[in-house]
Amino acid sequence: MDVMPKWADVILIPLISILLAAILSAIVILAIGENPWEALKLMVSGALGSTYGWGYTLYYATNFIFTGLAVAIAFHARMFNIGGEGQALIGGLGVALACLFIPWPHWTLALLGAAVMAALFGAAWAAIPAFLQAKRGSHIVITTIMFNFIAAALLNYLLIGALKVPGSMEPATAKFPEATHLPSFQDMFNFGDTTFFRGAPANITFFVGLAACVALWALIWRTRLGYEIRSFGHSESAAKYAGISPTRIIMVSMLISGGLAGMMAINNVQGEAERLVLNAVEGAGFIGIAVALMGRSHPFGVLLAALLFGFLYQGGAELALWTSIPRELIIVIQALVILFTGALDNMVRMPLERLFLSMRRAKNEGRTI
């Protein structure tokens, strides 16, 4: 029997962690002479107070959905994929090749083709660390984080060489053809004189992210493969005894993980920039770790956590723009949320477990009397 109810693990612990992070952030803001309440109101109005703000919040959230899901599926197999950053970079390369060198007649076909290429490139990049883990025993954390640097160096080499526009000094590819441009929310929610999300980068990829959440939920909890992945994650020895191949689970889980991380590129590369540039991922691969931790590796939880971090990103940008709070302090606030929801999870969990255990014992003693 679980010590703590499921709802407390899924809802109460993250809420308390966020509250503690907010209290510490308020103290930090007070220390530099700013008003925490005014800062919070500015963050809310900047991120959620207009369709423009919502457009940026959902754009960032879309990136975090893909990288969060990538980390989540690896977590279920008890693997820590820190390579989402590199896999998303290589996924962007796949998107660029698909959009630049295949003559797509319409954006719908371009979206499908780019998504497949992004997933294949991301999965291929994740396959090498997965093979090293499965066959050579190399730790997945070490190999995936090293592959982030290799991916960045490879992309830098290509963007200043083979893929650079002739005569341009900018390390970026050419603009993608018009037929590959994805409809933005501004295009989708344009009703004559009334236009929502004006100037915001959110695009149709957000709905692809929602579909990915549903698909991953179905895979993990409604298929035999998902059961095998979860079994392997709970106990490798028991899974082997049941005839589940560790090599197969490691490879398949990491291929899915890398494919999801790579698919982030259809949002930022094809949907927003409409070309491939350096540092297109902007740390979203690492934020995906915090998103998966906060979301308890459940696709619905990942969606909610991604929305929260999208809010923090856009709200933080508004704070840096309209107040004297430096950008570095915004990063500190985001880091506090990551710290409390990830590294310090047990600091909240253990007292709550003792509380619920004592309540259960008192209830049982009352029944006995």
PDB file of C-alpha atoms in Angstrom, residues 163-276:
ATOM      1  CA  LEU A 163      24.589  24.941 -45.546  1.00  0.00           C
ATOM      2  CA  LYS A 164      25.582  28.622 -45.345  1.00  0.00           C
ATOM      3  CA  VAL A 165      24.079  31.009 -47.884  1.00  0.00           C
ATOM      4  CA  PRO A 166      26.810  32.037 -50.368  1.00  0.00           C
ATOM      5  CA  GLY A 167      27.965  35.591 -49.717  1.00  0.00           C
ATOM      6  CA  SER A 168      26.313  35.761 -46.277  1.00  0.00           C
ATOM      7  CA  MET A 169      28.251  36.193 -43.043  1.00  0.00           C
ATOM      8  CA  GLU A 170      25.455  34.770 -40.901  1.00  0.00           C
ATOM      9  CA  PRO A 171      25.764  31.113 -39.791  1.00  0.00           C
ATOM     10  CA  ALA A 172      22.315  30.075 -40.983  1.00  0.00           C
ATOM     11  CA  THR A 173      20.643  28.288 -43.866  1.00  0.00           C
ATOM     12  CA  ALA A 174      18.628  29.988 -46.555  1.00  0.00           C
ATOM     13  CA  LYS A 175      14.991  30.835 -45.858  1.00  0.00           C
ATOM     14  CA  PHE A 176      12.712  27.848 -46.398  1.00  0.00           C
ATOM     15  CA  PRO A 177      10.398  27.972 -49.458  1.00  0.00           C
ATOM     16  CA  GLU A 178       6.970  29.546 -48.986  1.00  0.00           C
ATOM     17  CA  ALA A 179       5.189  26.200 -49.391  1.00  0.00           C
ATOM     18  CA  THR A 180       6.879  24.864 -46.239  1.00  0.00           C
ATOM     19  CA  HIS A 181       5.831  27.739 -43.969  1.00  0.00           C
ATOM     20  CA  LEU A 182       3.495  26.576 -41.213  1.00  0.00           C
ATOM     21  CA  PRO A 183       0.342  28.570 -40.353  1.00  0.00           C
ATOM     22  CA  SER A 184       0.824  30.639 -37.225  1.00  0.00           C
ATOM     23  CA  PHE A 185      -1.886  31.219 -34.662  1.00  0.00           C
ATOM     24  CA  GLN A 186      -2.243  34.693 -36.172  1.00  0.00           C
ATOM     25  CA  ASP A 187      -3.145  33.065 -39.498  1.00  0.00           C
ATOM     26  CA  MET A 188      -5.411  30.480 -37.895  1.00  0.00           C
ATOM     27  CA  PHE A 189      -7.325  32.885 -35.648  1.00  0.00           C
ATOM     28  CA  ASN A 190      -7.791  35.764 -38.072  1.00  0.00           C
ATOM     29  CA  PHE A 191     -11.473  36.772 -38.237  1.00  0.00           C
ATOM     30  CA  GLY A 192     -11.568  39.712 -40.594  1.00  0.00           C
ATOM     31  CA  ASP A 193     -11.182  42.880 -38.538  1.00  0.00           C
ATOM     32  CA  THR A 194     -10.328  40.857 -35.417  1.00  0.00           C
ATOM     33  CA  THR A 195      -6.918  39.194 -35.317  1.00  0.00           C
ATOM     34  CA  PHE A 196      -5.688  37.232 -32.341  1.00  0.00           C
ATOM     35  CA  PHE A 197      -2.066  36.343 -31.498  1.00  0.00           C
ATOM     36  CA  ARG A 198      -0.769  39.188 -33.683  1.00  0.00           C
ATOM     37  CA  GLY A 199       3.027  38.967 -34.006  1.00  0.00           C
ATOM     38  CA  ALA A 200       3.340  35.884 -31.772  1.00  0.00           C
ATOM     39  CA  PRO A 201       5.380  32.850 -32.952  1.00  0.00           C
ATOM     40  CA  ALA A 202       2.907  30.160 -31.781  1.00  0.00           C
ATOM     41  CA  ASN A 203       1.918  27.941 -34.678  1.00  0.00           C
ATOM     42  CA  ILE A 204       0.141  24.723 -35.563  1.00  0.00           C
ATOM     43  CA  THR A 205       2.952  22.678 -34.018  1.00  0.00           C
ATOM     44  CA  PHE A 206       1.275  23.211 -30.628  1.00  0.00           C
ATOM     45  CA  PHE A 207      -1.493  20.850 -31.731  1.00  0.00           C
ATOM     46  CA  VAL A 208       1.120  18.353 -32.900  1.00  0.00           C
ATOM     47  CA  GLY A 209       2.522  18.519 -29.370  1.00  0.00           C
ATOM     48  CA  LEU A 210      -0.922  17.808 -27.903  1.00  0.00           C
ATOM     49  CA  ALA A 211      -1.255  14.823 -30.238  1.00  0.00           C
ATOM     50  CA  ALA A 212       2.177  13.608 -29.105  1.00  0.00           C
ATOM     51  CA  CYS A 213       0.994  13.727 -25.469  1.00  0.00           C
ATOM     52  CA  VAL A 214      -2.033  11.569 -26.287  1.00  0.00           C
ATOM     53  CA  ALA A 215       0.034   9.164 -28.412  1.00  0.00           C
ATOM     54  CA  LEU A 216       2.677   8.703 -25.717  1.00  0.00           C
ATOM     55  CA  TRP A 217      -0.005   8.153 -23.051  1.00  0.00           C
ATOM     56  CA  ALA A 218      -1.554   5.436 -25.227  1.00  0.00           C
ATOM     57  CA  LEU A 219       1.851   3.863 -25.853  1.00  0.00           C
ATOM     58  CA  ILE A 220       2.892   3.764 -22.199  1.00  0.00           C
ATOM     59  CA  TRP A 221      -0.398   2.632 -20.628  1.00  0.00           C
ATOM     60  CA  ARG A 222      -2.327   0.922 -23.415  1.00  0.00           C
ATOM     61  CA  THR A 223       0.219  -1.191 -25.313  1.00  0.00           C
ATOM     62  CA  ARG A 224       2.339  -4.237 -24.634  1.00  0.00           C
ATOM     63  CA  LEU A 225       5.502  -2.278 -25.427  1.00  0.00           C
ATOM     64  CA  GLY A 226       4.575   0.355 -22.854  1.00  0.00           C
ATOM     65  CA  TYR A 227       4.018  -2.345 -20.244  1.00  0.00           C
ATOM     66  CA  GLU A 228       7.434  -3.827 -21.033  1.00  0.00           C
ATOM     67  CA  ILE A 229       9.094  -0.410 -20.753  1.00  0.00           C
ATOM     68  CA  ARG A 230       7.482   0.239 -17.366  1.00  0.00           C
ATOM     69  CA  SER A 231       8.309  -3.276 -16.163  1.00  0.00           C
ATOM     70  CA  PHE A 232      11.928  -2.835 -17.139  1.00  0.00           C
ATOM     71  CA  GLY A 233      12.006   0.529 -15.376  1.00  0.00           C
ATOM     72  CA  HIS A 234      10.598  -0.914 -12.144  1.00  0.00           C
ATOM     73  CA  SER A 235      12.872  -3.963 -12.047  1.00  0.00           C
ATOM     74  CA  GLU A 236      15.364  -4.984 -14.704  1.00  0.00           C
ATOM     75  CA  SER A 237      15.922  -8.418 -13.148  1.00  0.00           C
ATOM     76  CA  ALA A 238      12.184  -9.162 -12.991  1.00  0.00           C
ATOM     77  CA  ALA A 239      11.762  -7.974 -16.585  1.00  0.00           C
ATOM     78  CA  LYS A 240      14.580 -10.255 -17.754  1.00  0.00           C
ATOM     79  CA  TYR A 241      12.997 -13.156 -15.848  1.00  0.00           C
ATOM     80  CA  ALA A 242       9.742 -12.452 -17.718  1.00  0.00           C
ATOM     81  CA  GLY A 243      11.554 -12.660 -21.051  1.00  0.00           C
ATOM     82  CA  ILE A 244      11.858  -8.928 -21.758  1.00  0.00           C
ATOM     83  CA  SER A 245      15.086  -8.075 -23.574  1.00  0.00           C
ATOM     84  CA  PRO A 246      16.991  -5.227 -21.860  1.00  0.00           C
ATOM     85  CA  THR A 247      18.796  -4.370 -25.096  1.00  0.00           C
ATOM     86  CA  ARG A 248      15.517  -4.050 -26.974  1.00  0.00           C
ATOM     87  CA  ILE A 249      13.885  -1.870 -24.304  1.00  0.00           C
ATOM     88  CA  ILE A 250      16.923   0.415 -24.002  1.00  0.00           C
ATOM     89  CA  MET A 251      17.170   0.864 -27.769  1.00  0.00           C
ATOM     90  CA  VAL A 252      13.429   1.343 -28.390  1.00  0.00           C
ATOM     91  CA  SER A 253      12.963   3.727 -25.449  1.00  0.00           C
ATOM     92  CA  MET A 254      15.880   5.898 -26.505  1.00  0.00           C
ATOM     93  CA  LEU A 255      14.817   5.887 -30.154  1.00  0.00           C
ATOM     94  CA  ILE A 256      11.366   7.153 -29.131  1.00  0.00           C
ATOM     95  CA  SER A 257      12.958   9.659 -26.761  1.00  0.00           C
ATOM     96  CA  GLY A 258      15.336  10.987 -29.400  1.00  0.00           C
ATOM     97  CA  GLY A 259      12.556  11.142 -31.979  1.00  0.00           C
ATOM     98  CA  LEU A 260      10.361  13.241 -29.680  1.00  0.00           C
ATOM     99  CA  ALA A 261      13.217  15.617 -28.870  1.00  0.00           C
ATOM    100  CA  GLY A 262      14.009  15.956 -32.566  1.00  0.00           C
ATOM    101  CA  MET A 263      10.394  16.819 -33.362  1.00  0.00           C
ATOM    102  CA  MET A 264      10.739  19.985 -31.319  1.00  0.00           C
ATOM    103  CA  ALA A 265      12.463  21.431 -34.399  1.00  0.00           C
ATOM    104  CA  ILE A 266       9.242  21.622 -36.391  1.00  0.00           C
ATOM    105  CA  ASN A 267       8.172  24.339 -33.940  1.00  0.00           C
ATOM    106  CA  ASN A 268      11.263  26.511 -33.660  1.00  0.00           C
ATOM    107  CA  VAL A 269      12.976  25.791 -37.001  1.00  0.00           C
ATOM    108  CA  GLN A 270      10.130  25.281 -39.468  1.00  0.00           C
ATOM    109  CA  GLY A 271       7.357  27.083 -37.608  1.00  0.00           C
ATOM    110  CA  GLU A 272       9.075  30.159 -36.171  1.00  0.00           C
ATOM    111  CA  ALA A 273      12.488  30.882 -37.744  1.00  0.00           C
ATOM    112  CA  GLU A 274      11.671  29.245 -41.127  1.00  0.00           C
ATOM    113  CA  ARG A 275      15.368  28.475 -41.435  1.00  0.00           C
ATOM    114  CA  LEU A 276      18.037  26.746 -39.353  1.00  0.00           C
TER     115      LEU A 276
END
